[in-house]
Tab-separated table of C-alpha atoms and ligand atoms in Angstrom:
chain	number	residue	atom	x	y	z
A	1	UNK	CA	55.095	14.417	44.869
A	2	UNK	CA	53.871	10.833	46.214
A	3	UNK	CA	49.855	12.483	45.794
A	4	UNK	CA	50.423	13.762	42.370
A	5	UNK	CA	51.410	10.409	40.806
A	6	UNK	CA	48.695	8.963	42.579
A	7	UNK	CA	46.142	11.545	41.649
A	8	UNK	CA	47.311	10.864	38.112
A	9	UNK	CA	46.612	7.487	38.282
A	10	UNK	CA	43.176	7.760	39.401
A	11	UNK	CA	43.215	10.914	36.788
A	12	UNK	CA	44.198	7.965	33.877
A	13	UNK	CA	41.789	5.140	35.278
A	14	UNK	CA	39.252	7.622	35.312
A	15	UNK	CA	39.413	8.343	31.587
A	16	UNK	CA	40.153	4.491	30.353
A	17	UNK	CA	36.791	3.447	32.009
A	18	UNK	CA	35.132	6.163	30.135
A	19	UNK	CA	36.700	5.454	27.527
A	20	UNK	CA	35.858	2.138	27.404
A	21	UNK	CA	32.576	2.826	28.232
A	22	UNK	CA	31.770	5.089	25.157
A	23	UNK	CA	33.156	2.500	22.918
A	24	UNK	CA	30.870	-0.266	24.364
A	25	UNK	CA	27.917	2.117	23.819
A	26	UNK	CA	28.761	3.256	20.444
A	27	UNK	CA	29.249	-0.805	19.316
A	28	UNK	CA	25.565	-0.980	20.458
A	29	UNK	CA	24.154	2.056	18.846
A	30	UNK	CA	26.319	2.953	15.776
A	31	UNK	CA	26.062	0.259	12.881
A	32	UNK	CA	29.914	-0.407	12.180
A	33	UNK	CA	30.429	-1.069	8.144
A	34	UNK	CA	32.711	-3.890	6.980
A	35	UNK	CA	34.599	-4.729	3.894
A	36	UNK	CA	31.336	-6.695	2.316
A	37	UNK	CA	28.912	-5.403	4.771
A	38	UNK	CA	28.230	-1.777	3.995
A	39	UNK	CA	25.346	0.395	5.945
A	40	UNK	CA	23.655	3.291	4.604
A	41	UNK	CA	20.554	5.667	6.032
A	42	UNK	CA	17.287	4.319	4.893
A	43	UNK	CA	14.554	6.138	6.048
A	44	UNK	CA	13.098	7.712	8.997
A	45	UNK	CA	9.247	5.981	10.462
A	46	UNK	CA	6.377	8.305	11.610
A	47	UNK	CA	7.434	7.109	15.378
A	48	UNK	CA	11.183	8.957	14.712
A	49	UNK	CA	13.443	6.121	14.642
A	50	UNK	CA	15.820	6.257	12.042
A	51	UNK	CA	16.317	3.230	9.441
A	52	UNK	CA	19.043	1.762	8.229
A	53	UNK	CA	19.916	-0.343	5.277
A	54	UNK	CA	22.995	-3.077	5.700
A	55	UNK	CA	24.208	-4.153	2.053
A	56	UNK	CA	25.631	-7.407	2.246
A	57	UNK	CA	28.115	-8.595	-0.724
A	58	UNK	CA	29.500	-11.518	-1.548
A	59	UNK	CA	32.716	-12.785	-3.451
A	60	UNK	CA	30.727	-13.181	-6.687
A	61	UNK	CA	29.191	-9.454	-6.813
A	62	UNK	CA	25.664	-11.127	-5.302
A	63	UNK	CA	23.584	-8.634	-3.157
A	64	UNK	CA	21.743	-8.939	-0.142
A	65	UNK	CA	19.541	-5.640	1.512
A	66	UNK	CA	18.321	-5.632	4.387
A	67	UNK	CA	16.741	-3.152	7.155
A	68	UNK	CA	16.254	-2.688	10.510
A	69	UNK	CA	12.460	-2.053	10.240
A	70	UNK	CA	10.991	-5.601	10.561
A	71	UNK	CA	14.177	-6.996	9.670
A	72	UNK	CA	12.511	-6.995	5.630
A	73	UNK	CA	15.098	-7.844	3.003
A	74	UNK	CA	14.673	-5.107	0.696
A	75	UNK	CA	16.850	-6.876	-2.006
A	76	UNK	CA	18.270	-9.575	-3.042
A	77	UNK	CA	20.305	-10.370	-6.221
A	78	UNK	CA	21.135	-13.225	-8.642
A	79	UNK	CA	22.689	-14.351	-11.463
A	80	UNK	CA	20.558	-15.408	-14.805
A	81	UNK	CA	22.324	-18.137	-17.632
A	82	UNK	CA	24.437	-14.797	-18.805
A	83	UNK	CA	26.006	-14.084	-15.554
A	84	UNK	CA	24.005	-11.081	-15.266
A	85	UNK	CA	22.807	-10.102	-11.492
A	86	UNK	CA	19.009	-9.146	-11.126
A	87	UNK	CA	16.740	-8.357	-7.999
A	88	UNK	CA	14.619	-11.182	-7.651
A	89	UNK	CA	12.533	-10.221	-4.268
A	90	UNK	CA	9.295	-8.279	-4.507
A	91	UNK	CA	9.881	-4.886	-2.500
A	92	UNK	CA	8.182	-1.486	-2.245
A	93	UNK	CA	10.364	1.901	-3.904
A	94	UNK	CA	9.237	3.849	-1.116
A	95	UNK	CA	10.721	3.303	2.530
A	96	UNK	CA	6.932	4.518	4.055
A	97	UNK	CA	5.507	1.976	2.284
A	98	UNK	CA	6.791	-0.352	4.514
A	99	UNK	CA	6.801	1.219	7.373
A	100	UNK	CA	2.866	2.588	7.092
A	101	UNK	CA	1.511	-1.372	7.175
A	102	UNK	CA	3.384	-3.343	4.188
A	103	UNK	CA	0.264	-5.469	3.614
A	104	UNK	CA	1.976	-7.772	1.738
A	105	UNK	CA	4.205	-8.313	4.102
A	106	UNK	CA	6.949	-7.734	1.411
A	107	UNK	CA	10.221	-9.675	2.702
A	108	UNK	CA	9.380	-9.420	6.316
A	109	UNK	CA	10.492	-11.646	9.498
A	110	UNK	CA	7.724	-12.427	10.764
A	111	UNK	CA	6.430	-13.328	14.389
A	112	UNK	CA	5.636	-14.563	16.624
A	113	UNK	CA	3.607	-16.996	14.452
A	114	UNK	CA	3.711	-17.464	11.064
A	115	UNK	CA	0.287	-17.920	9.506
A	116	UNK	CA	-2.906	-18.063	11.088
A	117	UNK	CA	-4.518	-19.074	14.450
A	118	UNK	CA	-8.067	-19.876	14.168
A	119	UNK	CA	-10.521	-17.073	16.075
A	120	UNK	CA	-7.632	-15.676	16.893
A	121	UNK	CA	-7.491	-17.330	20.336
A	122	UNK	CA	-6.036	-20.567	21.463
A	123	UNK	CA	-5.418	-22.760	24.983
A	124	UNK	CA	-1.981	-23.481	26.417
A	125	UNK	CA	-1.156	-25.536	29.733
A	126	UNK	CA	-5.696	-24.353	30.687
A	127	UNK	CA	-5.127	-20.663	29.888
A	128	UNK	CA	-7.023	-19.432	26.949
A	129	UNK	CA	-5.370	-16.196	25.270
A	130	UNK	CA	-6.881	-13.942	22.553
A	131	UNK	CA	-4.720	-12.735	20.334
A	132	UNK	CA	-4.973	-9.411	17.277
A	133	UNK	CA	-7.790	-10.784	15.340
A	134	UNK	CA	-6.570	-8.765	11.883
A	135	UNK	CA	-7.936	-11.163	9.286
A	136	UNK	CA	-11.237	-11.425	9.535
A	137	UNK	CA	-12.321	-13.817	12.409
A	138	UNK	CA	-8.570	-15.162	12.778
A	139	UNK	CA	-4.479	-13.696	13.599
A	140	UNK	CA	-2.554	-13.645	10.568
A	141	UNK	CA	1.573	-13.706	10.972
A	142	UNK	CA	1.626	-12.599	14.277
A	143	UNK	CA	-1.215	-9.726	14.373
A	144	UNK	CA	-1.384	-5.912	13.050
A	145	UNK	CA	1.414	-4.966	14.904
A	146	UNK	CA	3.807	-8.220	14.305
A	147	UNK	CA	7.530	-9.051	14.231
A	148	UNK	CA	7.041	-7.278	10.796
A	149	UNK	CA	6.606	-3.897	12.019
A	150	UNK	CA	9.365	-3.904	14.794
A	151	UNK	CA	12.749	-2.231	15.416
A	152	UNK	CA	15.156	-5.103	15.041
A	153	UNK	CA	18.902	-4.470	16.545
A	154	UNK	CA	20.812	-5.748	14.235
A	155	UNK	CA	24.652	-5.920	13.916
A	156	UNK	CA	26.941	-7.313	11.465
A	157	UNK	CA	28.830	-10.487	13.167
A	158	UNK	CA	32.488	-9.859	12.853
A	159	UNK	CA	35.097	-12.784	12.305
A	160	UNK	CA	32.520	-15.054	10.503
A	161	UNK	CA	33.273	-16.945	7.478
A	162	UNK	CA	30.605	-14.959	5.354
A	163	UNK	CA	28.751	-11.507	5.764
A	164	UNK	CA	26.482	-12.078	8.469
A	165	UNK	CA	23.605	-10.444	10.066
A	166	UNK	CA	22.543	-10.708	13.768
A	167	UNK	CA	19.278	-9.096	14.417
A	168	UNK	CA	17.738	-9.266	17.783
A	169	UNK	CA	14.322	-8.277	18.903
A	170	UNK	CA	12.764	-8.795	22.459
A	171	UNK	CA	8.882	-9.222	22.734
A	172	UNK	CA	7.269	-8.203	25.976
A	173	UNK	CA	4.659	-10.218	27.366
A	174	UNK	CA	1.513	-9.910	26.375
A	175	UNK	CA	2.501	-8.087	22.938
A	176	UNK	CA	0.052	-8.982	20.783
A	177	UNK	CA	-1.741	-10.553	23.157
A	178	UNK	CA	0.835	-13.991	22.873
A	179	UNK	CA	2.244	-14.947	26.942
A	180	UNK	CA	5.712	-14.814	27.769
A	181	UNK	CA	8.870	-12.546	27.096
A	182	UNK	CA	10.149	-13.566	24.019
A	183	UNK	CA	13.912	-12.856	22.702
A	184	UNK	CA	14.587	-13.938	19.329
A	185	UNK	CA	17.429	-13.698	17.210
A	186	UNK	CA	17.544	-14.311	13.629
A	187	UNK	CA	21.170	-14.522	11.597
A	188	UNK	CA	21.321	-13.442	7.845
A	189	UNK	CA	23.971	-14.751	6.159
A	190	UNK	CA	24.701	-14.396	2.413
A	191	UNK	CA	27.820	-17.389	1.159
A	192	UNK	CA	29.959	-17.435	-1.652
A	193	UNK	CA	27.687	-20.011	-3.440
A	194	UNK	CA	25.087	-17.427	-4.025
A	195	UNK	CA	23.226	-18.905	-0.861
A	196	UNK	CA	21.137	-16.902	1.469
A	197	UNK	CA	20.547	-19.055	4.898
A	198	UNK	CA	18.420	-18.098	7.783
A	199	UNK	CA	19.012	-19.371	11.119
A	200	UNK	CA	16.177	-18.488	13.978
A	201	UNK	CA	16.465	-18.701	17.840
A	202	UNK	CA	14.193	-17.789	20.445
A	203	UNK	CA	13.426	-18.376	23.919
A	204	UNK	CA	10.500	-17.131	26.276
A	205	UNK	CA	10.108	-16.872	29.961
A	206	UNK	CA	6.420	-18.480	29.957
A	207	UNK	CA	4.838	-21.263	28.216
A	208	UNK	CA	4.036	-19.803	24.644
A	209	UNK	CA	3.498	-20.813	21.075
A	210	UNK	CA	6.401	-19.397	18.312
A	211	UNK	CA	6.441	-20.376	14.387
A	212	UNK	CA	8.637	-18.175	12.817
A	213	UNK	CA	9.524	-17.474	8.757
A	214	UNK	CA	10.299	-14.917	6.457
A	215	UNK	CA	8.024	-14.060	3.849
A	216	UNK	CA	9.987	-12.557	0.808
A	217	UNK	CA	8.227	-12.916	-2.426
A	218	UNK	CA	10.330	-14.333	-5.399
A	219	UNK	CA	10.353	-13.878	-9.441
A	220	UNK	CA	13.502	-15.153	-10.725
A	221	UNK	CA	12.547	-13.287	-14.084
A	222	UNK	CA	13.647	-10.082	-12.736
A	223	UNK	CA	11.139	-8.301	-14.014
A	224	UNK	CA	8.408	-7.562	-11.771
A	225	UNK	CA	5.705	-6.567	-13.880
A	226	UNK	CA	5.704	-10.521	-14.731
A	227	UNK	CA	3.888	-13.022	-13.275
A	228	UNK	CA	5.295	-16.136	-12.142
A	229	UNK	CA	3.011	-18.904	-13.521
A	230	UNK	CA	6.138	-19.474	-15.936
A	231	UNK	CA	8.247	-20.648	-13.334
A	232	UNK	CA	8.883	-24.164	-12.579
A	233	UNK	CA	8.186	-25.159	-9.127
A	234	UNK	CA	8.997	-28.773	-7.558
A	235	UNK	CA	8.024	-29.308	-4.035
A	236	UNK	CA	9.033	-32.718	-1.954
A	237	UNK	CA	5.782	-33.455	-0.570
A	238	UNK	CA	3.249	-36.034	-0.800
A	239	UNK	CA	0.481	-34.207	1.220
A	240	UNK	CA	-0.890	-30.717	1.958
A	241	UNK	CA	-3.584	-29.545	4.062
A	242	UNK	CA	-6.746	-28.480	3.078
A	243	UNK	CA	-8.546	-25.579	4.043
A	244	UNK	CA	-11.572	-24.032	4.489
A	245	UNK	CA	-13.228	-20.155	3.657
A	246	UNK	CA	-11.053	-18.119	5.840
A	247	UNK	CA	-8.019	-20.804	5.019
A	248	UNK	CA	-7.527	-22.378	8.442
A	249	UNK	CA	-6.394	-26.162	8.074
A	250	UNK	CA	-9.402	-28.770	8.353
A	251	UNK	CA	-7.020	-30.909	10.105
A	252	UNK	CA	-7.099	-33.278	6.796
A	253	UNK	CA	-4.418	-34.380	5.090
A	254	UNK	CA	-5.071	-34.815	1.514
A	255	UNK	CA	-2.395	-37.023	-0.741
A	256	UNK	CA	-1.408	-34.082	-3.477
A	257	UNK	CA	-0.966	-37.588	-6.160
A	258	UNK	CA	-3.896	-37.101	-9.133
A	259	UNK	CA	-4.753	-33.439	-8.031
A	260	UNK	CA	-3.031	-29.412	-8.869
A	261	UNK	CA	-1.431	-29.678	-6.003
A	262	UNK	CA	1.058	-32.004	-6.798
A	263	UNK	CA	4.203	-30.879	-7.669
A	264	UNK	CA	6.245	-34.006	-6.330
A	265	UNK	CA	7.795	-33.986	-10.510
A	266	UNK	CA	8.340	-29.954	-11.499
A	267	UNK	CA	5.765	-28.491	-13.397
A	268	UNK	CA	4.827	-24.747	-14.436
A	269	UNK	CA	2.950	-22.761	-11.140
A	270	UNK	CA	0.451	-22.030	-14.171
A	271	UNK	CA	-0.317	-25.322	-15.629
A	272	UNK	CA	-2.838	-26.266	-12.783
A	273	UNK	CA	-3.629	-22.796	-11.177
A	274	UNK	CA	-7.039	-22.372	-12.983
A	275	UNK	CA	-8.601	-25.762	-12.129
A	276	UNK	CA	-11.972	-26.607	-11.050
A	277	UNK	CA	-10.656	-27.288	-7.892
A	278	UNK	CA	-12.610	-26.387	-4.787
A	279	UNK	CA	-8.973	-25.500	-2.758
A	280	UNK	CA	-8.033	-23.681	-5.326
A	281	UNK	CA	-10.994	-21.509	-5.307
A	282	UNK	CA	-10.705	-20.971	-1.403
A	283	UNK	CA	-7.095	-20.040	-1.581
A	284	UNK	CA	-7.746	-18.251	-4.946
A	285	UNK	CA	-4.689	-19.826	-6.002
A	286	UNK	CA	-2.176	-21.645	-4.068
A	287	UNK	CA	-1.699	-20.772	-0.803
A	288	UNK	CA	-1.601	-23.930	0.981
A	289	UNK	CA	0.646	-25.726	3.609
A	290	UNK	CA	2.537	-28.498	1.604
A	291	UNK	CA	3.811	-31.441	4.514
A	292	UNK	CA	7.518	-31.745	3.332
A	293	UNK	CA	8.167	-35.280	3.301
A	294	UNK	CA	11.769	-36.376	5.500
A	295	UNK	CA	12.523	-34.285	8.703
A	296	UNK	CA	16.326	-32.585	9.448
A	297	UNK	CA	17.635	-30.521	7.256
A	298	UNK	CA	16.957	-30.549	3.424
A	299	UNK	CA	15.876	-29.883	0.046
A	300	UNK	CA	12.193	-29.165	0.079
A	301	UNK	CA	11.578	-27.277	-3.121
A	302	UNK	CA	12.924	-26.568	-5.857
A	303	UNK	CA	12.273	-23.158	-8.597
A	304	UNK	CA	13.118	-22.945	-12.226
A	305	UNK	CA	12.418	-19.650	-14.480
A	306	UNK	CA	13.401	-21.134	-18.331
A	307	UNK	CA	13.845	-17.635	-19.940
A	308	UNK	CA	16.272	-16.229	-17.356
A	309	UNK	CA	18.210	-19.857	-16.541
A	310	UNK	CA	17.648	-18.769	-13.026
A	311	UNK	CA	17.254	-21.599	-10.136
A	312	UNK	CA	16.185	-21.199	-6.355
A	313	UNK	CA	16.557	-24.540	-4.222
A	314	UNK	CA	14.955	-24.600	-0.468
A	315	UNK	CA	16.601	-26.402	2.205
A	316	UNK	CA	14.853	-26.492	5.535
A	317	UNK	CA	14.345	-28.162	9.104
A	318	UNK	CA	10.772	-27.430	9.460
A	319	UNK	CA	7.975	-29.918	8.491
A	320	UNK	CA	6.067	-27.731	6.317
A	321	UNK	CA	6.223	-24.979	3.801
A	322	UNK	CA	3.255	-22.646	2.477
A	323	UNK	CA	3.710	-22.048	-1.183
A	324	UNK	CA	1.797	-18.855	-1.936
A	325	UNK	CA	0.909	-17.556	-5.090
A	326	UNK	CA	0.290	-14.044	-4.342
A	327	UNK	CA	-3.297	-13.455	-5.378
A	328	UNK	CA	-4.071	-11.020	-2.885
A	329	UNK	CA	-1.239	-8.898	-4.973
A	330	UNK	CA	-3.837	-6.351	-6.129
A	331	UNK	CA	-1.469	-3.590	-8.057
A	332	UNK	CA	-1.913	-0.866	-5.620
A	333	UNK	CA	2.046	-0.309	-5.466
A	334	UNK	CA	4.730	0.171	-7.735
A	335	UNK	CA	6.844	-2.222	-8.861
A	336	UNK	CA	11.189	-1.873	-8.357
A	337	UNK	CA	11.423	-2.771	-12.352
A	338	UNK	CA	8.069	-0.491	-13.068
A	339	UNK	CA	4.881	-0.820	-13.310
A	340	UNK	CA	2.761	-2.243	-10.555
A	341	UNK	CA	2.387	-5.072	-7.908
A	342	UNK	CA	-0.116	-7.528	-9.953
A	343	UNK	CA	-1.748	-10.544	-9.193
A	344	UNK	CA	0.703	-13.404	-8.979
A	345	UNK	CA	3.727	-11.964	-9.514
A	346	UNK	CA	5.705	-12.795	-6.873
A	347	UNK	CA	5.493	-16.465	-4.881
A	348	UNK	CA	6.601	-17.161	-1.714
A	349	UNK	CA	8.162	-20.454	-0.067
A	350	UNK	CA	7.561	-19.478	3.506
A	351	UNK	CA	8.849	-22.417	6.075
A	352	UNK	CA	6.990	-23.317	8.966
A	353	UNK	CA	5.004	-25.236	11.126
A	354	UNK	CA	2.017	-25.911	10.237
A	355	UNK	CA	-1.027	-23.066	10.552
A	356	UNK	CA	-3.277	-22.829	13.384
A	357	UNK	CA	-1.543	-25.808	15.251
A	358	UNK	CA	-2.042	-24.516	18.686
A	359	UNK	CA	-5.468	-25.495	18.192
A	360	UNK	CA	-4.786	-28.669	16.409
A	361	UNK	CA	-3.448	-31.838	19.003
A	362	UNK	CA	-2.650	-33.817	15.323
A	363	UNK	CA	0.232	-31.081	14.232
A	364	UNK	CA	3.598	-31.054	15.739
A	365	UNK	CA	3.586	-28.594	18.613
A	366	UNK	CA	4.629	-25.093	18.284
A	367	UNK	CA	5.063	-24.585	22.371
A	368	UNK	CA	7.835	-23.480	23.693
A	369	UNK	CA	8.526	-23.743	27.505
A	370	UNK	CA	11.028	-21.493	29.361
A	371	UNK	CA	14.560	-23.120	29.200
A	372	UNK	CA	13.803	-24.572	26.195
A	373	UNK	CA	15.084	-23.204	23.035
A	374	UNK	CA	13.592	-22.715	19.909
A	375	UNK	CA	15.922	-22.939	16.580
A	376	UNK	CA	14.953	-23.171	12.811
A	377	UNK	CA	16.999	-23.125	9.926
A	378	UNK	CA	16.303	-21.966	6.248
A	379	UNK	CA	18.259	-21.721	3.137
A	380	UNK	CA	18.062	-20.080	-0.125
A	381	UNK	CA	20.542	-21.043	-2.965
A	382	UNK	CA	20.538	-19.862	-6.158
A	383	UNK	CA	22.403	-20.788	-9.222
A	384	UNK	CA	21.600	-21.510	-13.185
A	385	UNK	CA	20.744	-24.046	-15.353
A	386	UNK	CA	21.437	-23.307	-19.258
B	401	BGC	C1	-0.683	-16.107	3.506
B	401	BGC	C2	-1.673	-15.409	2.611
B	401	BGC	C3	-1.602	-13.946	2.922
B	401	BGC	C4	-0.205	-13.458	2.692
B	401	BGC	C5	-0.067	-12.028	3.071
B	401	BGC	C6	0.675	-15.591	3.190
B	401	BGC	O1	1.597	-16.194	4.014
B	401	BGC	O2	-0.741	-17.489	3.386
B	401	BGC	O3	-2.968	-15.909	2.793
B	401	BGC	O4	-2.504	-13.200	2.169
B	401	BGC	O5	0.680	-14.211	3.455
B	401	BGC	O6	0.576	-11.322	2.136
């Protein structure tokens, strides 16, 4: 009598720890959906692994989209003067698209370093490193194979104020040739005043170098067979950094007063795109590193689009910001709205450090030591002006 109560016991402890068990698995492997966070199948990659799309909503009807494949926001929504909600990010309509290369590196996190590294090779604490050389002689956002092309984890963050994302990715050491394990973690999270912020946290287990962004291209007409010389762009800084052929800094930095690349008072991306202007014909447009004036968080830029009464401030912590003007947008893909990617139709405001400063002692450093950690915030609000 005594051994079969006991024997059920065990029998019932047995089953709760199983139990249990499967649960904590399942939390780690099956996306759970939430009122305003809603996940569907995406597609499935030439390696097998299954994508997923989270659909984040907020109180207002405002969309966010957003997959597990290089943690690219495939979507993003916002109201025009009318109250009517448009997609306003640059994205492929097929899911291989981005997961065969995305060469624009359509709304991507990217990693570990934003922009480019000079000869793709730098020196930290006497050890030289070579890492992917995959634009021409230098490493562009993190080489062939960077943060953009990764499986991120991600899982919606119950109890928070707002429908948040938490995506995690670990990089081994070595990936990409970069030192150190590096675990990074990078929280989407869409508010009820139409604001997308980005937070970014990462810590490594060697000395390395980390400059993350995200590199989502906006038109706030909502039509993407537009360009965006139209729109009105203001950014708060008094100096950028030149460049030379393959658009690694010089080290100088100019004052933008008396040339196109002021845009300390708003003006049209258009009105000064086509000048005789030797930066201008290396970037073939604007794609530049402005040095945001102030440090801590806050407003750095500022986008207007007239027709459409659309408006996209950009707060950030980070000292710099390269506006890009998509001219390497070359129409080979089609558009969400029709039509086809075209030259300068999307811009991007992509927050950073500045390029290639692990090879320049003037920039603020972009090392991070173990125990350290690294933490960047970015924010995207929309709203309208009639
Ligand atoms: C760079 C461009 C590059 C583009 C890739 C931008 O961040 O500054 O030079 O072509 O990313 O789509």
């Amino acid at each position: 009598m005594r051994k079969t109560s006991i024997n059920l016991i065990i029998l019932f402890a047995v089953l709760c720890i199983f139990g249990c068990n499967k649960k904590e698995n399942q939390s780690k492997t099956q996306p759970e959906t939430m009122e305003n966070i809603q996940v569907s199948d995406y597609g499935v990659t030439s390696k097998g692994d299954s994508i997923k799309k989270y659909t984040l909503t907020n109180k207002n009807g405002m969309k966010l989209e957003v997959i597990n494949f290089g943690g690219i926001i495939t979507s993003l929504t916002a109201p025009d003067k009318n109250g009517k909600y448009e997609d306003v990010v640059l994205g492929f309509t097929k899911p291989e698209d981005y997961f065969n290369g995305n060469p624009y590196y359509f709304g991507a996190l990217i990693g570990r370093y934003g922009n480019r590294i000079a000869n793709a090779k730098f020196t930290l604490e006497g050890k030289s490193y070579d890492i992917d050389k995959n634009d021409g002689p230098n490493s562009l956002h993190g080489g062939k194979e960077g943060f953009h092309t990764k499986f991120w984890n991600i899982e919606p963050v119950k109890d928070a104020k707002f429908p948040t994302l938490k995506l995690t990715y670990t990089s081994a050491d070595g990936e990409e040739g970069y030192p150190g394990k590096l675990t990074t973690t990078v929280f989407y999270t869409l508010t009820d005043d139409n604001t997308l912020e980005i937070s970014y946290e990462a810590e490594t287990d060697k000395p390395t170098v980390v400059n993350l962004t995200q590199h989502s291209y906006f038109n706030l007409s909502g039509n993407f067979t537009k360009t965006i010389t139209d729109h009105e762009l203001q950014i708060n800084a008094d100096k950028f950094l030149s460049v030379n052929e393959t658009l690694i800094p010089t080290g100088e930095q100019k004052l933008v007063k008396g040339t196109p690349f002021d845009f300390t008072v708003s003006k049209p991306i258009g009105k000064d795109i086509n000048s005789n202007d030797d930066q201008l014909k290396k970037g073939k447009g604007y794609d530049h590193n402005w040095i945001l004036n102030g440090s801590g968080l806050r407003s750095i830029a500022k986008v207007y689009h007239a027709e459409s009464g659309r408006v996209m401030e950009v707060l950030t912590d980070e000292p710099g910001v390269q506006f890009y003007s998509g001219n390497f947008l070359d129409g080979k893909f089609d558009t969400k709205t029709g039509g086809k990617n075209e030259f300068r139709t999307g811009f991007c405001l992509e927050t950073q450090h500045f390029p290639d400063s692990p090879n320049q002692t003037s920039f603020p450093s972009t090392e991070l030591k173990p125990g350290q950690k690294y933490q960047s915030k970015t924010i995207y609000k929309f709203s309208v002006k009639k």
